[in-house]
Amino acid sequence: MTLDDIMELAAAYTPSALDRARSRRALDRLLTEYDRAVAEGRDVLGDLDEADVREPDEATRVKQAAESAGAGWMMWDAGSRELTWSPAMARMFGYSAATPADEDRLTQGIHAPDRAGVRAEVERGWRERVPVELTFRLQRLDGPFHYVRCLVQLLTPDGETPTGLVATVHDVTRQEVERQEQRRTRRRARIGRDRLPGHDPVSAFLGRDRFADELDRAARAGSGALLVVAVEPTRELGDEQSRQVTRAVAGMLAPVLPPGGRHGILGPTEFGFLAADRATATSLLADLQDRLGLSTVSGVRLRSWAGLVPFAAGAGVSGRDLVLDAAAAWRESRRAHIALTATSGPRSPSDRRNAVEAEIGAVLRAGRLRLYAQPILDLALNAITRHEILLRTTDGRNRSESPVSFLAAAERGEDIVAVDRWVVDRSLALIGAGAQESHFQINVSGRTVSRPGLAAHVLDALARHRVDPRAVTFEITESTAIDNLTAAAEFAAAVRRRGCELALDDFGTGYSSLYLLKYLPIDLVKIDGDFIARLPGSEFDRIAVQAVVDMCRALGVRTAAERVEDPATVDLLRGMGVNFAQGYAIAHPRPLAPSPAPSRLDRATG
């Protein structure tokens, strides 16, 4: 056979995994020995003798390579079932260098969650006659964990029949921690962060709470002026038409607004503008009224009323108080049929408190509260099985309007308790007068739940109106905090004993949702709409919603999603295991009639 024949055979040969492993070991050993000889100044070839030329056996080569690299090694003999390890390996497990190896020490040293995976991989290598490489955690005798990378190879003296295993083990804790941190930061960068909450999806202006925060900051920093403009159509509109008006008005106003985003929406068609001073606010109002005075939306003429409240540095007034004062001013404009009511400054706390109490009392006495019912879709049944009862207010001409400003004023003090009690009594009266074919969810604020006497009021109303308690859920809203958890727990226990259910609204925001879920017997969690509105396009929101769903399922709590706006979101929620969906993609709210027969309302098609 010629040299050419040998070369041709070598080129045609495909090395096995064992061959490649042996080659790597041989190369590592040669490089290590070469580097050591050069470092010691020895003649790399001249000091070789016959013993050096003889090839050591396979196990010796592996052990020598491991020790040269500062790694540990362990070896298992299949015939004798004997297990041995190096001093370095013993120290990795937290033992002294002289401690002998045994199977119990080896097994107990592997972190319990990793043991099954390690065993499965080693058995696969033996079965398939291939080396395996794996990373897992060891736990030292004194407690700390560390990551190791292990290469397990078969011992085959004759090149074919395995007689045992040899493993080299490197401590890679530092590298593994760095890798995990890099992976975490890449994932966090990819998912990113959404902009701060509070942008209204219809107008793209800041929402009421976020705008109030901006006012807070401005009032602390110096002087300024708050202008609130309420735009009203000349006739009553439905929900979708009202949204069209809001969108159109925001589009008309945007070109004349100063840069910097110092404007917000305080309620449907109620807009707030933060100006540097009174003169700037008055000038801005003139521009806005010029645009609004000539405008129609869907054939409906618009009219506007305005209120202006200047404030000085150090006035000690909050953004929410400024909004209340400006809202009172524009309502005065409407009553007086003038374009603008401007005050000399914020009201005193006592004047504001008295005015709010008078306004809330007037609304209650005049019967200007209305109840609507919004259908809720059971995603498993694809049918409407529930309704949430929502509050609306009316103006002086009995036309429906948003209750946002009214409720914001009520929640500043104890007035919300009277409003909630009215809602509970009126809701149960209407439910009792109807067919009671659906399940109804009634809102009560955290402040009301914290006050004594609510449970007795609810139980009396249930009996008086002959309502089946099993058809009612009380939603605890988080717009105001529960300031007496003991009273809240007593209310919850009382209504649950009667057969009612409890829901926690706006979960994921507000006042200690998880804390309340721990201590109150909650049956349903309503995931805040800020996590739902952009669900199809936000990986962060999908991760957050799925985490809430998984946690609630483990706790035996059902979940509902708010602000569901499109069929794609409905499909996502169903796939995530959410139980209920509520929003304009399902149905719009309708007036709650004495005989609603709600189970025959719109059935969803998504």
Coordinates of C-alpha atoms in Angstrom, one line a residue, residues 77 249 307 320 329 516 566:
D77 CA -15.8 1.1 36.3
V249 CA -62.5 67.5 18.8
G307 CA -63.5 77.3 33.4
R320 CA -56.9 66.8 41.6
A329 CA -66.1 76.9 37.0
L516 CA -56.3 42.3 49.0
D566 CA -61.3 43.9 19.0

